[in-house]
Amino acid sequence: MENKGQNFIEQIISNDISSGLDKESLRFRFPPEPNGYLHIGHAKAIGLNFGLGEKYGAPVFLRFDDTNPAAEDQEFVDAIKKDINWLGYRWKQATYSSDNFNQLFQWALYLISIDKAYVDSQTSEEIASQKGTPTKAGQNSPFRNRPKEENKSLFIKMKEGKIKEGEHVLRAKIDMSNANMLMRDPVIYRVLNKTHHRTLDKWNIYPMYDWAHGQCDYIEQISHSLCSLEFKPHRDLYEWFLDFLPANSAAPKIRPKQREFARLNLSYTIMSKRKLSKLVENRIVSGWDDPRMPTISGLRRRGYTPNSIRSFIEKVGIAKRENIIDASLLEFCIREDLNKIAHRKMVVLNPLKLTIINYPDNEAELLSTENNPEDPSAGIRKIPFSKHLYIEQEDFKESANRKFFRLTIDKEVRLKSAYIIKAVDCIKDSMGNVVEVLCEYDPKSKSGTGSPESLRKVKGTLHWVSIQESRKISVRLYDRLFMKETPGINLQGDFMQDLNPNSLTTVEAYSEPSIKESRPGESFQFQRKGYFIADPETSKEELIFNKTVGLRDSWAKKS
């Protein structure tokens, strides 16, 4: 029976509880492999598992699937913990597949003892050639009927480091004609003479994912093992391994149940750790936390908030079918969040000098403006105003049509939180480029005074900074890393060909002086330009800001 308002995973859990599962037995887990940084796709699995934990008051384990020492590192363990904490989730216990290496080894010996596993001495190429196809049965290995004692002896030698890599593997003995090719005697142990980041050189053999995963779920008494859809064919193998666990294995009450959901695919983005690693290794990006990367650490450095990511995951929902989510939805979520909490700043990215010719030469004043009009409690700040200002180059045209609502000769605009001005002339360089705009202002039009002149309506409002008091800052303007919605869908199948050459532009900008108080990680709305965050590298000597997102979706127009 379908429960309204529940996703299909919650419906499964509700049905299990209705069928007799004790609610107190519910346990969930998030099992990343520590071979890279978490990305926005992982955020969906994190949100699902930890969200279920919150909904049902159930513990959630953070289990590191550390079964491949060649690719894993403590750096990634630390980064994963940091990201999950930053998102606002707390795990009941951090565990590792390596905690269970001895138990997994003993259970593998048990499979050998009941003739459900054997040591194969073929090369990986020979094993692959015997697998068959989805419509053609595979062939049995010539070592499939090795005597149990010989299998046990060889497997122990593998463990003791007496066997070279690639010389032997341990395979489950299932069925080489099974329609599910994963059931055709899968490899469950291989020799790897590599140092493990936790167990060091204690082990010379390491379990494959399919062998370790379900058994660790069983040991930890995970009630619902939730995986992305690519693991659906693995479910048969997951169940088979659980079927052949020794009957006296501490007699746990719960048999884990694997269920699958659609993973998150985001437009203009890649989610493969291998491909992301290539971007880092080839120095296409500055590192795993480059603000153009879809990693959680990259999004954090870009200025995304935990609330925005959690809101995005909630809006995406949990589905049974794969689809591609438009990146603009993620951008909408961060705009929505920052609009409520980010203080406003006046910052000019591409400066053009503006001189108010009828403003007193040596006069300066402090004007009041709201820190955040969406939040009255944010208070007000003072910004200096003077005769010489910077405005954006794009905000002035010597002549323009009626649809241009910014500054042009003989046309009025309002300087935000200041006065109404009218351009009367401009100065050009030898190349004919405008280098200075000459204006007149209406002294009675000052914002906030309540006078009739201050209430006079004009169509354009410009942001500005006082030249003398402005603070020079460095601004990194980030755009999408890829130009195509699905990178790599080209004749060569090479995602690197779809890189956006203009994904990063650095400019020298000018800000109101209050910007100097910014702390790394603090976000602002640069008025009329977008949302920006102070980079971790920022200091009192050098202020560096990363663009998070524009005030509105401009990509659709570009596309």
XYZ file of N, CA, C and O in Angstrom, residues 200-384:
740
model
N 48.437 -0.966 7.323
C 49.849 -0.943 6.889
C 50.172 -2.184 6.047
O 49.527 -2.395 5.035
N 51.118 -3.024 6.484
C 51.532 -4.183 5.669
C 51.061 -5.502 6.257
O 51.618 -6.564 5.949
N 50.023 -5.438 7.085
C 49.526 -6.659 7.728
C 48.915 -7.625 6.719
O 49.021 -8.845 6.864
N 48.252 -7.062 5.695
C 47.530 -7.912 4.739
C 48.163 -7.840 3.353
O 48.608 -6.779 2.917
N 48.178 -8.973 2.685
C 48.663 -9.058 1.303
C 47.527 -9.390 0.344
O 47.720 -9.392 -0.862
N 46.368 -9.710 0.905
C 45.168 -9.956 0.094
C 44.096 -8.975 0.535
O 44.022 -8.580 1.704
N 43.271 -8.584 -0.436
C 42.212 -7.624 -0.143
C 40.918 -8.081 -0.792
O 40.912 -8.537 -1.952
N 39.796 -7.971 -0.059
C 38.506 -8.419 -0.594
C 37.989 -7.475 -1.663
O 38.231 -6.273 -1.618
N 37.264 -8.029 -2.611
C 36.590 -7.214 -3.607
C 35.352 -6.570 -2.969
O 34.832 -7.039 -1.950
N 34.866 -5.511 -3.615
C 33.726 -4.756 -3.085
C 32.542 -5.668 -2.779
O 31.951 -5.591 -1.691
N 32.166 -6.527 -3.729
C 30.954 -7.329 -3.563
C 31.048 -8.281 -2.378
O 30.031 -8.583 -1.738
N 32.247 -8.766 -2.089
C 32.402 -9.663 -0.948
C 32.372 -8.879 0.362
O 31.713 -9.258 1.323
N 33.066 -7.758 0.386
C 33.175 -6.994 1.633
C 31.876 -6.264 1.993
O 31.505 -6.197 3.165
N 31.194 -5.749 0.974
C 30.107 -4.813 1.240
C 28.952 -5.444 2.023
O 28.573 -4.962 3.094
N 28.399 -6.498 1.488
C 27.244 -7.123 2.139
C 27.587 -7.716 3.488
O 26.778 -7.656 4.432
N 28.802 -8.275 3.605
C 29.180 -8.892 4.879
C 29.382 -7.826 5.959
O 29.044 -8.033 7.126
N 29.932 -6.663 5.551
C 30.069 -5.568 6.524
C 28.699 -5.028 6.925
O 28.488 -4.659 8.090
N 27.771 -4.969 5.974
C 26.392 -4.603 6.317
C 25.838 -5.562 7.362
O 25.169 -5.152 8.321
N 26.129 -6.845 7.167
C 25.642 -7.891 8.073
C 26.262 -7.738 9.459
O 25.559 -7.777 10.480
N 27.569 -7.520 9.505
C 28.267 -7.363 10.782
C 27.745 -6.148 11.540
O 27.536 -6.205 12.760
N 27.509 -5.049 10.821
C 27.054 -3.812 11.453
C 25.539 -3.769 11.644
O 25.016 -2.797 12.164
N 24.854 -4.835 11.176
C 23.410 -4.929 11.317
C 22.673 -3.777 10.652
O 21.740 -3.188 11.217
N 23.106 -3.466 9.430
C 22.425 -2.454 8.624
C 21.118 -3.054 8.132
O 21.113 -4.123 7.518
N 20.026 -2.372 8.368
C 18.730 -2.933 7.962
C 18.468 -2.701 6.476
O 17.934 -3.583 5.787
N 18.850 -1.515 5.965
C 18.581 -1.180 4.567
C 19.848 -0.615 3.937
O 20.314 0.464 4.313
N 20.399 -1.383 3.017
C 21.633 -1.018 2.326
C 21.248 -0.342 1.012
O 20.837 -1.008 0.062
N 21.357 0.979 0.962
C 20.836 1.749 -0.169
C 21.971 2.112 -1.117
O 22.958 2.737 -0.718
N 21.826 1.721 -2.374
C 22.870 1.904 -3.394
C 22.275 2.597 -4.612
O 21.059 2.612 -4.808
N 23.141 3.138 -5.457
C 22.666 3.715 -6.711
C 22.376 2.602 -7.716
O 22.797 1.453 -7.549
N 21.656 2.953 -8.775
C 21.086 1.960 -9.686
C 22.106 1.044 -10.346
O 21.785 -0.097 -10.697
N 23.360 1.517 -10.523
C 24.330 0.656 -11.198
C 24.642 -0.604 -10.390
O 25.216 -1.564 -10.908
N 24.242 -0.602 -9.101
C 24.487 -1.776 -8.267
C 23.304 -2.743 -8.250
O 23.366 -3.767 -7.561
N 22.273 -2.440 -9.020
C 21.120 -3.348 -9.019
C 21.485 -4.759 -9.475
O 21.056 -5.748 -8.857
N 22.321 -4.928 -10.534
C 22.721 -6.292 -10.908
C 23.535 -6.996 -9.825
O 23.648 -8.228 -9.836
N 24.106 -6.240 -8.898
C 24.914 -6.823 -7.824
C 24.041 -7.412 -6.716
O 24.547 -8.123 -5.852
N 22.736 -7.107 -6.745
C 21.884 -7.545 -5.645
C 21.837 -9.063 -5.518
O 21.841 -9.610 -4.408
N 21.811 -9.781 -6.653
C 21.790 -11.248 -6.612
C 23.019 -11.784 -5.882
O 22.933 -12.732 -5.084
N 24.168 -11.180 -6.171
C 25.413 -11.617 -5.540
C 25.417 -11.250 -4.058
O 25.880 -12.037 -3.207
N 24.907 -10.083 -3.747
C 24.772 -9.635 -2.358
C 23.983 -10.675 -1.553
O 24.382 -11.085 -0.459
N 22.860 -11.118 -2.123
C 22.007 -12.100 -1.449
C 22.692 -13.459 -1.355
O 22.591 -14.153 -0.336
N 23.392 -13.857 -2.418
C 24.058 -15.182 -2.445
C 25.095 -15.272 -1.339
O 25.172 -16.272 -0.626
N 25.906 -14.249 -1.191
C 26.924 -14.263 -0.147
C 26.287 -14.350 1.241
O 26.769 -15.079 2.117
N 25.202 -13.600 1.458
C 24.524 -13.660 2.752
C 23.944 -15.055 3.003
O 23.940 -15.536 4.144
N 23.483 -15.715 1.945
C 22.920 -17.062 2.084
C 23.940 -18.048 2.624
O 23.582 -18.996 3.332
N 25.218 -17.838 2.283
C 26.233 -18.827 2.628
C 27.110 -18.418 3.814
O 28.162 -19.007 4.044
N 26.676 -17.410 4.567
C 27.388 -17.111 5.805
C 27.169 -18.267 6.787
O 26.100 -18.894 6.798
N 28.167 -18.558 7.628
C 27.984 -19.633 8.619
C 26.767 -19.379 9.502
O 26.513 -18.246 9.925
N 26.031 -20.392 9.768
C 24.782 -20.256 10.528
C 25.023 -19.768 11.952
O 24.143 -19.168 12.575
N 26.220 -19.984 12.479
C 26.495 -19.615 13.875
C 27.277 -18.304 13.988
O 27.951 -18.053 14.967
N 27.191 -17.455 12.961
C 27.967 -16.209 12.961
C 27.349 -15.173 13.899
O 26.750 -14.203 13.466
N 27.479 -15.424 15.191
C 26.979 -14.522 16.230
C 25.466 -14.314 16.134
O 24.906 -13.512 16.860
N 24.818 -15.051 15.255
C 23.359 -15.064 15.107
C 22.721 -13.679 15.145
O 21.866 -13.389 15.965
N 23.109 -12.756 14.217
C 22.443 -11.444 14.187
C 20.969 -11.601 13.833
O 20.564 -12.555 13.188
N 20.172 -10.640 14.274
C 18.738 -10.715 14.031
C 18.367 -10.243 12.627
O 17.392 -10.702 12.060
N 19.112 -9.272 12.108
C 18.692 -8.607 10.879
C 19.518 -9.066 9.692
O 20.743 -9.120 9.738
N 18.831 -9.396 8.614
C 19.500 -9.664 7.343
C 19.366 -8.397 6.499
O 18.249 -7.949 6.207
N 20.478 -7.786 6.120
C 20.404 -6.530 5.363
C 19.629 -6.696 4.056
O 19.631 -7.764 3.447
N 18.991 -5.606 3.659
C 18.221 -5.601 2.412
C 18.796 -4.518 1.507
O 18.802 -3.334 1.862
N 19.327 -4.914 0.336
C 19.841 -3.926 -0.614
C 18.710 -3.420 -1.497
O 17.943 -4.203 -2.057
N 18.634 -2.096 -1.635
C 17.686 -1.487 -2.558
C 18.382 -0.331 -3.274
O 19.305 0.281 -2.743
N 17.931 -0.032 -4.488
C 18.654 0.899 -5.347
C 17.797 2.117 -5.701
O 16.571 2.025 -5.828
N 18.479 3.231 -5.881
C 17.823 4.482 -6.283
C 18.659 5.136 -7.378
O 19.846 4.817 -7.553
N 18.043 6.042 -8.116
C 18.747 6.717 -9.209
C 19.777 7.689 -8.645
O 19.470 8.487 -7.761
N 20.985 7.608 -9.153
C 22.022 8.532 -8.696
C 21.772 9.924 -9.285
O 20.952 10.099 -10.189
N 22.497 10.891 -8.796
C 22.337 12.268 -9.253
C 23.263 12.541 -10.427
O 24.486 12.378 -10.333
N 22.695 12.940 -11.558
C 23.457 13.391 -12.721
C 23.126 14.862 -12.944
O 21.962 15.237 -13.037
N 24.151 15.702 -13.018
C 23.967 17.141 -13.126
C 24.476 17.618 -14.479
O 25.551 17.203 -14.928
N 23.707 18.484 -15.128
C 24.123 18.982 -16.439
C 25.423 19.781 -16.336
O 25.718 20.376 -15.308
N 26.185 19.779 -17.426
C 27.459 20.506 -17.524
C 28.472 20.064 -16.466
O 29.347 20.829 -16.074
N 28.330 18.821 -16.008
C 29.142 18.343 -14.889
C 29.520 16.886 -15.113
O 28.759 16.132 -15.705
N 30.703 16.503 -14.623
C 31.070 15.086 -14.578
C 31.125 14.650 -13.118
O 31.471 15.427 -12.242
N 30.772 13.385 -12.877
C 30.735 12.868 -11.511
C 31.733 11.737 -11.286
O 31.870 11.250 -10.164
N 32.405 11.302 -12.345
C 33.351 10.190 -12.214
C 34.585 10.636 -11.432
O 35.248 11.608 -11.799
N 34.919 9.903 -10.357
C 36.126 10.234 -9.598
C 37.367 10.122 -10.477
O 38.308 10.900 -10.335
N 37.356 9.155 -11.371
C 38.513 8.968 -12.262
C 38.703 10.193 -13.148
O 39.831 10.680 -13.323
N 37.614 10.710 -13.691
C 37.704 11.889 -14.555
C 38.029 13.146 -13.758
O 38.801 13.995 -14.204
N 37.452 13.259 -12.578
C 37.765 14.412 -11.732
C 39.241 14.391 -11.339
O 39.904 15.434 -11.305
N 39.742 13.185 -11.068
C 41.155 13.041 -10.729
C 42.041 13.469 -11.889
O 43.098 14.086 -11.701
N 41.593 13.189 -13.108
C 42.360 13.585 -14.295
C 42.443 15.108 -14.406
O 43.484 15.661 -14.806
N 41.359 15.788 -14.071
C 41.369 17.257 -14.089
C 42.396 17.807 -13.107
O 43.092 18.785 -13.390
N 42.494 17.159 -11.942
C 43.452 17.597 -10.923
C 44.876 17.285 -11.372
O 45.763 18.147 -11.320
N 45.094 16.052 -11.837
C 46.440 15.627 -12.233
C 46.979 16.434 -13.410
O 48.169 16.741 -13.472
N 46.107 16.784 -14.344
C 46.532 17.558 -15.521
C 46.512 19.065 -15.271
O 46.709 19.851 -16.191
N 46.209 19.449 -14.030
C 46.208 20.855 -13.608
C 45.249 21.723 -14.430
O 45.497 22.904 -14.658
N 44.158 21.092 -14.868
C 43.076 21.858 -15.486
C 42.423 22.716 -14.403
O 41.951 23.827 -14.665
N 42.407 22.186 -13.189
C 41.905 22.900 -12.026
C 43.022 22.951 -10.990
O 44.019 22.235 -11.093
N 42.858 23.783 -9.973
C 43.923 23.973 -8.988
C 43.978 22.870 -7.940
O 44.960 22.757 -7.212
N 42.947 22.053 -7.868
C 42.908 20.974 -6.887
C 41.496 20.461 -6.718
O 40.566 20.893 -7.405
N 41.314 19.522 -5.793
C 39.993 18.947 -5.566
C 38.998 19.991 -5.064
O 37.790 19.831 -5.228
N 39.519 21.062 -4.452
C 38.609 22.099 -3.932
C 38.543 23.316 -4.842
O 38.095 24.387 -4.424
N 38.979 23.171 -6.090
C 38.818 24.260 -7.048
C 37.325 24.599 -7.147
O 36.481 23.698 -7.249
N 36.958 25.884 -7.096
C 35.534 26.256 -7.108
C 34.767 25.833 -8.359
O 33.538 25.924 -8.374
N 35.462 25.383 -9.392
C 34.755 24.876 -10.577
C 34.437 23.396 -10.469
O 33.688 22.855 -11.288
N 35.014 22.723 -9.481
C 34.797 21.285 -9.307
C 33.441 21.030 -8.646
O 32.989 21.824 -7.813
N 32.798 19.888 -8.978
C 31.519 19.567 -8.342
C 31.690 18.890 -6.988
O 30.733 18.346 -6.445
N 32.929 18.901 -6.456
C 33.161 18.316 -5.140
C 32.502 19.182 -4.060
O 32.311 20.380 -4.247
N 32.208 18.554 -2.928
C 31.628 19.318 -1.819
C 32.599 20.410 -1.385
O 32.200 21.550 -1.118
N 33.889 20.074 -1.345
C 34.881 21.076 -0.938
C 34.992 22.186 -1.978
O 35.215 23.354 -1.626
N 34.831 21.853 -3.262
C 34.838 22.875 -4.306
C 33.627 23.780 -4.221
O 33.730 25.000 -4.358
N 32.468 23.179 -3.975
C 31.236 23.968 -3.830
C 31.308 24.870 -2.604
O 30.851 26.014 -2.625
N 31.904 24.349 -1.525
C 32.065 25.155 -0.315
C 32.951 26.366 -0.604
O 32.643 27.487 -0.208
N 34.057 26.139 -1.321
C 34.963 27.249 -1.646
C 34.318 28.205 -2.640
O 34.637 29.400 -2.670
N 33.414 27.700 -3.445
C 32.692 28.536 -4.411
C 31.678 29.437 -3.711
O 31.286 30.475 -4.254
N 31.259 29.044 -2.499
C 30.300 29.861 -1.761
C 28.960 29.193 -1.530
O 28.042 29.813 -0.989
N 28.834 27.916 -1.941
C 27.584 27.201 -1.674
C 27.484 26.910 -0.178
O 28.495 26.691 0.495
N 26.269 26.931 0.330
C 26.020 26.709 1.749
C 25.448 25.314 1.975
O 24.848 24.722 1.060
N 25.589 24.779 3.193
C 24.942 23.493 3.488
C 23.440 23.539 3.232
O 22.869 22.594 2.681
N 22.793 24.643 3.611
C 21.340 24.766 3.405
C 20.975 24.670 1.930
O 19.970 24.053 1.558
N 21.785 25.309 1.072
C 21.470 25.302 -0.358
C 21.602 23.904 -0.941
O 20.792 23.492 -1.782
N 22.614 23.154 -0.503
C 22.807 21.800 -1.029
C 21.726 20.866 -0.507
O 21.173 20.041 -1.256
N 21.377 20.990 0.753
C 20.315 20.149 1.304
C 18.974 20.477 0.645
O 18.168 19.574 0.372
N 18.727 21.749 0.380
C 17.501 22.147 -0.308
C 17.471 21.567 -1.722
O 16.430 21.081 -2.188
N 18.611 21.619 -2.399
C 18.711 21.067 -3.750
C 18.401 19.572 -3.754
O 17.614 19.089 -4.584
N 18.999 18.830 -2.821
C 18.776 17.380 -2.747
C 17.303 17.081 -2.480
O 16.720 16.160 -3.054
N 16.690 17.895 -1.623
C 15.264 17.702 -1.317
C 14.404 17.946 -2.554
O 13.446 17.205 -2.819
N 14.747 18.979 -3.329
C 13.966 19.296 -4.534
C 14.146 18.224 -5.607
O 13.210 17.911 -6.350
N 15.356 17.669 -5.707
C 15.617 16.618 -6.704
C 14.796 15.379 -6.384
O 14.228 14.730 -7.266
N 14.734 15.019 -5.104
C 13.951 13.867 -4.682
C 14.648 12.542 -4.948
O 15.770 12.488 -5.476
N 13.981 11.455 -4.586
C 14.506 10.102 -4.751
C 13.691 9.400 -5.830
O 12.481 9.255 -5.697
N 14.371 9.005 -6.896
C 13.668 8.406 -8.040
C 14.213 7.011 -8.340
O 15.277 6.617 -7.863
N 13.470 6.285 -9.176
C 13.879 4.938 -9.588
C 14.578 4.940 -10.939
O 15.181 3.939 -11.326
N 14.462 6.049 -11.674
C 15.044 6.113 -13.022
C 16.072 7.218 -13.110
O 15.922 8.283 -12.494
N 17.116 6.965 -13.909
C 18.170 7.960 -14.107
C 17.648 9.134 -14.932
O 16.866 8.960 -15.864
N 18.074 10.324 -14.583
C 17.808 11.494 -15.400
C 18.878 12.536 -15.121
O 19.681 12.385 -14.196
N 18.911 13.586 -15.916
C 19.897 14.644 -15.736
C 19.197 15.862 -15.153
O 18.222 16.368 -15.713
N 19.699 16.319 -14.016
C 19.131 17.487 -13.350
C 19.828 18.740 -13.874
O 21.059 18.782 -13.970
N 19.063 19.749 -14.224
C 19.635 20.995 -14.732
C 20.421 21.700 -13.627
O 19.926 21.889 -12.515
N 21.658 22.082 -13.959
C 22.516 22.759 -12.974
C 21.884 24.057 -12.475
O 22.211 24.526 -11.377
N 20.974 24.630 -13.256
C 20.347 25.888 -12.836
C 19.503 25.703 -11.571
O 19.269 26.664 -10.834
N 19.051 24.471 -11.286
C 18.291 24.229 -10.061
C 19.197 24.396 -8.837
O 18.792 24.986 -7.825
N 20.422 23.891 -8.932
C 21.385 24.067 -7.843
C 21.697 25.551 -7.658
O 21.771 26.047 -6.519
N 21.842 26.274 -8.757
C 22.121 27.711 -8.687
C 20.933 28.469 -8.082
O 21.118 29.422 -7.321
N 19.737 28.047 -8.412
C 18.544 28.659 -7.818
C 18.558 28.504 -6.302
O 18.233 29.440 -5.558
N 18.950 27.318 -5.835
C 18.936 27.042 -4.395
C 19.932 27.913 -3.643
O 19.640 28.367 -2.531
N 21.109 28.171 -4.228
C 22.077 29.013 -3.519
C 21.647 30.479 -3.570
O 21.818 31.213 -2.604
N 21.062 30.921 -4.694
C 20.529 32.290 -4.731
C 19.472 32.493 -3.646
O 19.443 33.500 -2.945
N 18.586 31.522 -3.563
C 17.477 31.607 -2.612
C 18.003 31.717 -1.182
O 17.480 32.493 -0.373
N 19.042 30.975 -0.869
C 19.582 30.992 0.484
C 20.373 32.269 0.765
O 20.164 32.935 1.783
N 21.281 32.622 -0.160
C 22.130 33.790 0.072
C 21.342 35.098 0.042
O 21.708 36.062 0.721
N 20.260 35.142 -0.716
C 19.447 36.356 -0.752
C 18.949 36.725 0.646
O 18.826 37.896 0.989
N 18.714 35.710 1.481
C 18.194 35.947 2.827
C 19.296 36.354 3.806
O 19.036 37.082 4.758
N 20.516 35.884 3.586
C 21.531 36.012 4.643
C 22.745 36.853 4.264
O 23.476 37.308 5.151
N 22.986 37.070 2.955
C 24.216 37.755 2.548
C 24.081 39.269 2.661
O 23.118 39.858 2.173
N 25.066 39.896 3.291
C 25.114 41.359 3.326
C 25.487 41.884 1.938
O 26.210 41.232 1.181
N 24.985 43.082 1.634
C 25.246 43.694 0.333
C 26.511 44.546 0.397
O 26.816 45.145 1.430
N 27.217 44.602 -0.735
C 28.390 45.456 -0.877
C 28.365 46.101 -2.259
O 27.901 45.494 -3.234
N 28.881 47.320 -2.326
C 29.060 47.988 -3.619
C 30.457 47.634 -4.132
O 31.469 47.941 -3.480
N 30.511 46.972 -5.284
C 31.788 46.578 -5.890
C 31.694 46.822 -7.391
O 30.731 46.404 -8.038
N 32.694 47.493 -7.936
C 32.760 47.763 -9.378
C 33.828 46.864 -9.977
O 35.004 46.939 -9.602
N 33.422 45.995 -10.901
C 34.332 45.013 -11.481
C 35.119 45.539 -12.673
O 36.258 45.135 -12.908
N 34.514 46.428 -13.432
C 35.159 46.965 -14.645
C 35.001 48.480 -14.608
O 34.076 49.040 -15.185
N 35.908 49.174 -13.922
C 35.661 50.568 -13.540
C 35.778 51.600 -14.666
O 36.610 51.499 -15.560
N 34.891 52.575 -14.582
C 34.912 53.767 -15.432
C 34.772 54.971 -14.499
O 33.869 55.015 -13.660
N 35.659 55.944 -14.635
C 35.637 57.115 -13.753
C 34.427 57.991 -14.065
O 34.094 58.234 -15.221
N 33.784 58.467 -13.001
C 32.652 59.379 -13.121
C 32.929 60.573 -12.213
O 33.231 60.397 -11.025
N 32.828 61.763 -12.770
C 33.048 62.982 -11.997
C 31.775 63.817 -11.974
O 31.182 64.088 -13.030
N 31.344 64.191 -10.768
C 30.163 65.036 -10.601
C 30.652 66.488 -10.562
O 31.194 66.938 -9.536
N 30.494 67.196 -11.657
C 31.162 68.498 -11.806
C 30.598 69.570 -10.878
O 31.286 70.542 -10.541
N 29.349 69.423 -10.439
C 28.782 70.438 -9.544
C 28.805 70.017 -8.078
O 28.171 70.638 -7.225
N 29.533 68.923 -7.779
C 29.689 68.515 -6.381
C 30.927 69.220 -5.830
O 31.956 69.313 -6.512
N 30.890 69.710 -4.579
C 32.033 70.444 -4.018
C 33.329 69.649 -4.085
O 33.343 68.440 -3.810
N 34.415 70.326 -4.443
C 35.695 69.648 -4.674
C 36.210 68.882 -3.464
O 36.664 67.748 -3.588
N 36.189 69.475 -2.311
C 36.823 68.867 -1.144
C 35.823 68.262 -0.170
O 36.158 67.989 0.986
N 34.607 68.055 -0.634
C 33.583 67.538 0.265
C 33.458 66.027 0.124
O 33.672 65.463 -0.948
N 33.154 65.355 1.229
C 32.847 63.923 1.233
C 31.779 63.699 2.287
O 31.711 64.437 3.283
N 30.932 62.730 2.089
C 29.878 62.447 3.063
C 29.676 60.946 3.188
O 30.070 60.168 2.308
N 29.099 60.558 4.293
C 28.780 59.154 4.531
C 27.285 58.955 4.344
O 26.476 59.649 4.965
N 26.942 58.035 3.477
C 25.540 57.745 3.189
C 25.149 56.423 3.846
O 25.952 55.491 3.923
N 23.921 56.332 4.288
C 23.422 55.119 4.939
C 22.752 54.207 3.921
O 22.022 54.670 3.037
N 22.993 52.915 4.075
C 22.330 51.942 3.207
C 22.142 50.638 3.977
O 22.886 50.333 4.923
N 21.134 49.867 3.613
C 20.820 48.613 4.301
C 21.863 47.547 4.002
O 22.335 47.407 2.873
N 22.197 46.762 5.018
C 23.084 45.619 4.806
C 22.384 44.510 4.035
O 22.995 43.829 3.207
N 21.092 44.328 4.325
C 20.315 43.323 3.601
C 18.843 43.701 3.687
O 18.228 43.558 4.747
N 18.273 44.173 2.568
C 16.861 44.596 2.600
C 15.905 43.448 2.920
O 14.750 43.696 3.294
N 16.368 42.176 2.786
C 15.526 41.021 3.121
C 15.531 40.738 4.622
O 14.732 39.929 5.101
N 16.463 41.379 5.339
C 16.622 41.098 6.762
C 16.838 42.407 7.519
O 17.978 42.863 7.677
N 15.767 43.037 8.013
C 15.894 44.319 8.725
C 16.839 44.255 9.914
O 17.472 45.251 10.268
N 16.965 43.069 10.520
C 17.833 42.944 11.687
C 19.313 43.044 11.324
O 20.162 43.170 12.211
N 19.634 42.987 10.018
C 21.031 43.078 9.587
C 21.580 44.489 9.746
O 22.791 44.703 9.652
N 20.720 45.465 9.939
C 21.161 46.828 10.206
C 21.578 47.593 8.963
O 21.278 47.201 7.831
N 22.280 48.708 9.209
C 22.723 49.562 8.100
C 24.237 49.758 8.192
O 24.866 49.473 9.207
N 24.812 50.241 7.115
C 26.230 50.582 7.108
C 26.396 51.942 6.445
O 25.487 52.415 5.741
N 27.546 52.567 6.631
C 27.846 53.853 6.037
C 28.824 53.653 4.874
O 29.799 52.911 4.994
N 28.544 54.328 3.756
C 29.457 54.258 2.612
C 29.842 55.680 2.205
O 29.001 56.575 2.167
N 31.119 55.894 1.909
C 31.587 57.247 1.563
C 31.182 57.640 0.153
O 31.197 56.824 -0.771
